[in-house]
Short mmCIF file of C-alpha atoms in Angstrom, two decimals:
data_model
loop_
_atom_site.label_atom_id
_atom_site.label_comp_id
_atom_site.label_asym_id
_atom_site.label_seq_id
_atom_site.Cartn_x
_atom_site.Cartn_y
_atom_site.Cartn_z
CA UNK A 700 91.97 99.48 109.38
CA UNK A 701 95.79 99.73 109.21
CA UNK A 702 97.29 103.32 108.63
CA UNK A 703 100.27 102.07 106.49
CA UNK A 704 101.20 99.36 104.19
CA UNK A 705 104.66 98.00 104.02
CA UNK A 706 105.96 97.71 100.33
CA UNK A 707 108.93 95.72 99.53
CA UNK A 708 110.39 95.84 95.99
CA UNK A 709 112.31 92.44 95.71
CA UNK A 710 114.38 90.84 92.93
CA UNK A 711 115.65 87.23 93.66
CA UNK A 712 115.70 87.65 97.53
CA UNK A 713 114.44 84.35 98.56
CA UNK A 714 116.94 84.05 101.47
CA UNK A 715 115.81 87.08 103.28
CA UNK A 716 112.34 88.32 102.05
CA UNK A 717 110.27 86.08 104.26
CA UNK A 718 112.11 87.47 107.52
CA UNK A 719 111.48 91.15 106.64
CA UNK A 720 107.85 90.16 105.69
CA UNK A 721 107.35 88.58 109.04
CA UNK A 722 108.54 91.49 111.15
CA UNK A 723 106.20 93.79 109.15
CA UNK A 724 103.29 91.33 109.90
CA UNK A 725 104.23 91.15 113.55
CA UNK A 726 103.93 94.81 113.55
CA UNK A 727 100.45 94.88 112.53
CA UNK A 728 101.04 96.23 108.68
CA UNK A 729 99.61 94.68 105.63
CA UNK A 730 102.50 93.77 103.33
CA UNK A 731 102.73 93.84 99.50
CA UNK A 732 105.76 92.42 97.91
CA UNK A 733 106.41 93.53 94.37
CA UNK A 734 108.31 90.56 92.80
CA UNK A 735 110.34 92.29 90.07
CA UNK A 736 110.73 89.51 87.61
CA UNK A 737 112.59 87.13 90.31
CA UNK A 738 113.91 83.71 89.06
CA UNK A 739 114.22 82.20 92.44
CA UNK A 740 111.64 81.26 95.17
CA UNK A 741 111.03 85.03 96.34
CA UNK A 742 107.35 85.08 95.52
CA UNK A 743 106.53 81.85 97.40
CA UNK A 744 108.75 82.73 100.34
CA UNK A 745 106.77 85.93 100.48
CA UNK A 746 103.54 84.31 100.26
CA UNK A 747 104.34 81.92 103.05
CA UNK A 748 105.22 84.92 105.29
CA UNK A 749 101.97 86.64 104.77
CA UNK A 750 102.34 89.08 102.13
CA UNK A 751 100.19 89.86 99.28
CA UNK A 752 102.51 89.43 96.07
CA UNK A 753 102.32 91.48 92.86
CA UNK A 754 104.66 89.61 90.31
CA UNK A 755 106.08 91.44 87.36
CA UNK A 756 106.84 89.35 84.40
CA UNK A 757 110.07 90.76 83.68
CA UNK A 758 112.41 92.82 85.78
CA UNK A 759 111.59 96.66 85.54
CA UNK A 760 113.84 98.01 88.26
CA UNK A 761 113.06 99.24 91.67
CA UNK A 762 110.73 102.09 90.92
CA UNK A 763 108.83 100.14 88.26
CA UNK A 764 108.24 97.41 90.94
CA UNK A 765 107.16 100.03 93.51
CA UNK A 766 104.95 101.59 91.01
CA UNK A 767 103.37 98.40 90.27
CA UNK A 768 102.94 97.46 94.04
CA UNK A 769 101.36 100.66 94.83
CA UNK A 770 98.27 99.52 92.74
CA UNK A 771 97.30 97.19 95.65
CA UNK A 772 97.89 99.62 98.66
CA UNK A 773 94.86 100.85 100.18
CA UNK A 774 96.21 102.87 103.27
CA UNK A 775 97.06 106.54 103.57
CA UNK A 776 100.82 105.74 104.48
CA UNK A 777 103.31 103.42 102.74
CA UNK A 778 106.48 102.03 104.32
CA UNK A 779 109.13 101.10 101.77
CA UNK A 780 111.39 98.56 102.87
CA UNK A 781 114.41 96.56 101.23
CA UNK A 782 113.88 92.83 101.05
CA UNK A 783 117.41 92.08 102.37
CA UNK A 784 117.35 93.56 105.83
CA UNK A 785 118.96 92.11 108.88
CA UNK A 786 118.03 92.96 112.21
CA UNK A 787 114.79 94.58 111.53
CA UNK A 788 112.22 94.74 114.56
CA UNK A 789 108.78 96.20 114.61
CA UNK A 790 109.58 99.32 116.68
CA UNK A 791 111.69 100.45 113.77
CA UNK A 792 108.72 100.44 111.44
CA UNK A 793 106.80 102.56 114.25
CA UNK A 794 109.66 105.15 114.61
CA UNK A 795 109.77 105.37 110.64
CA UNK A 796 105.99 106.00 110.36
CA UNK A 797 105.91 108.38 113.51
CA UNK A 798 107.08 111.73 112.05
CA UNK A 799 104.43 111.42 109.32
CA UNK A 800 101.45 110.64 111.84
CA UNK A 801 102.59 113.64 113.86
CA UNK A 802 102.68 115.92 111.01
CA UNK A 803 106.63 116.53 111.44
CA UNK A 804 107.51 115.19 107.87
CA UNK A 805 106.22 114.30 104.52
CA UNK A 806 108.98 111.63 104.02
CA UNK A 807 110.82 109.82 106.69
CA UNK A 808 114.15 108.08 105.75
CA UNK A 809 115.62 105.22 107.88
CA UNK A 810 119.33 105.22 108.49
CA UNK A 811 121.14 102.09 109.90
CA UNK A 812 123.12 102.71 113.01
CA UNK A 813 125.09 99.92 115.17
CA UNK A 814 124.49 97.18 112.82
CA UNK A 815 127.46 96.19 110.82
CA UNK A 816 130.50 98.43 110.07
CA UNK A 817 130.11 98.02 106.31
CA UNK A 818 126.64 99.29 106.17
CA UNK A 819 127.01 101.87 108.87
CA UNK A 820 129.76 103.47 106.98
CA UNK A 821 127.62 103.64 103.69
CA UNK A 822 124.88 105.20 105.60
CA UNK A 823 127.03 107.90 107.19
CA UNK A 824 128.54 108.72 103.88
CA UNK A 825 125.39 108.51 101.65
CA UNK A 826 122.06 108.55 104.04
CA UNK A 827 119.97 109.83 101.13
CA UNK A 828 120.23 106.38 99.33
CA UNK A 829 118.55 104.54 102.26
CA UNK A 830 115.58 102.54 100.65
CA UNK A 831 113.82 102.51 104.06
CA UNK A 832 111.30 105.29 103.84
CA UNK A 833 107.75 106.34 105.04
CA UNK A 834 105.54 108.72 102.76
CA UNK A 835 102.08 109.33 102.15
CA UNK A 836 100.48 107.26 99.32
CA UNK A 837 99.33 110.07 97.26
CA UNK A 838 102.81 111.73 97.48
CA UNK A 839 104.59 108.60 96.43
CA UNK A 840 102.22 107.92 93.66
CA UNK A 841 102.79 111.74 92.47
CA UNK A 842 106.71 111.41 92.09
CA UNK A 843 107.31 112.08 88.47
CA UNK A 844 109.44 109.23 86.77
CA UNK A 845 109.02 106.78 89.46
CA UNK A 846 107.89 103.90 87.37
CA UNK A 847 111.24 104.44 85.28
CA UNK A 848 113.76 104.49 88.06
CA UNK A 849 116.26 101.79 88.73
CA UNK A 850 119.35 102.18 91.01
CA UNK A 851 118.44 105.85 91.09
CA UNK A 852 115.26 105.50 92.82
CA UNK A 853 116.44 106.86 96.14
CA UNK A 854 118.03 109.92 94.55
CA UNK A 855 114.77 110.41 92.70
CA UNK A 856 112.70 110.70 95.98
CA UNK A 857 115.32 112.66 97.73
CA UNK A 858 115.39 115.35 94.96
CA UNK A 859 111.92 115.36 94.46
CA UNK A 860 111.27 115.89 98.26
CA UNK A 861 113.73 118.81 98.05
CA UNK A 862 112.00 120.51 94.96
CA UNK A 863 108.52 120.20 96.48
CA UNK A 864 109.39 121.46 99.87
CA UNK A 865 108.68 118.60 101.74
CA UNK A 866 109.91 118.30 105.44
CA UNK A 867 112.22 115.19 105.66
CA UNK A 868 113.29 113.46 108.94
CA UNK A 869 116.03 110.91 109.12
CA UNK A 870 115.17 108.12 111.46
CA UNK A 871 118.03 105.99 113.23
CA UNK A 872 117.42 102.19 112.76
CA UNK A 873 119.52 100.92 115.52
CA UNK A 874 120.87 97.40 114.99
CA UNK A 875 119.79 97.18 111.21
CA UNK A 876 121.83 96.46 108.27
CA UNK A 877 121.33 94.44 105.16
CA UNK A 878 123.17 91.97 103.00
CA UNK A 879 125.84 93.46 100.81
CA UNK A 880 125.69 92.65 97.15
CA UNK A 881 129.02 90.86 97.27
CA UNK A 882 127.55 88.68 99.90
CA UNK A 883 124.57 87.74 97.68
CA UNK A 884 126.27 87.31 94.39
CA UNK A 885 129.95 86.44 95.13
CA UNK A 886 132.62 89.05 95.23
CA UNK A 887 133.13 89.78 91.35
CA UNK A 888 129.48 89.77 90.63
CA UNK A 889 128.49 91.49 93.35
CA UNK A 890 131.19 94.39 92.62
CA UNK A 891 129.92 94.58 88.98
CA UNK A 892 126.39 95.10 90.16
CA UNK A 893 127.55 97.78 92.71
CA UNK A 894 129.57 99.51 89.75
CA UNK A 895 126.51 99.60 87.60
CA UNK A 896 124.70 100.81 90.47
CA UNK A 897 126.99 103.80 91.26
CA UNK A 898 127.29 104.43 87.36
CA UNK A 899 123.28 104.79 87.23
CA UNK A 900 123.42 107.12 90.24
CA UNK A 901 126.00 109.24 88.58
CA UNK A 902 124.09 109.55 85.29
CA UNK A 903 121.01 110.50 87.26
CA UNK A 904 122.83 113.35 88.96
CA UNK A 905 124.45 114.60 85.85
CA UNK A 906 121.02 114.47 84.14
CA UNK A 907 119.53 116.44 87.09
CA UNK A 908 121.92 119.25 87.08
#
């Protein structure tokens, strides 16, 4: 039986989700893709690549998708991955899981390095916003407010880990990056999406004070 399941929340990621699923399957992990109300071929591409797909009827946000996807997970560990990763290799997943298996962390966070300048810079400034994480299944299920989180999901996980006293390890992911919002949606639409994301993150930080 596999030790970990790769869980990928995805919303309109038909161009990249299949590639991420195939890498995870190559590494030997079962994969669950939580399709968060996509309007494109995300679900079909994920299925074709070898994932189990959990489909949400409407967009609930990243936390809602993960909460729904967790219902299909049967392994002791969960690897959370974004659906738009570039340069991902099986060894990145093994490295992310290793600190948990060795008892050195309750959460491991993957940090891009040596991929693309834009994503490398974002990781250096805000590594706590990385969506690439490894956690115990029961720990992830126990995070309060998980199902309601949207763009603030990573902040929620980071803050909960700190409050709960979890040891957290940051793991370099050499050569990995991701597709920027502006590349997916066009400059103006992508910028608008990014600003909404930053606003939700700011609201979360203000509420949490």
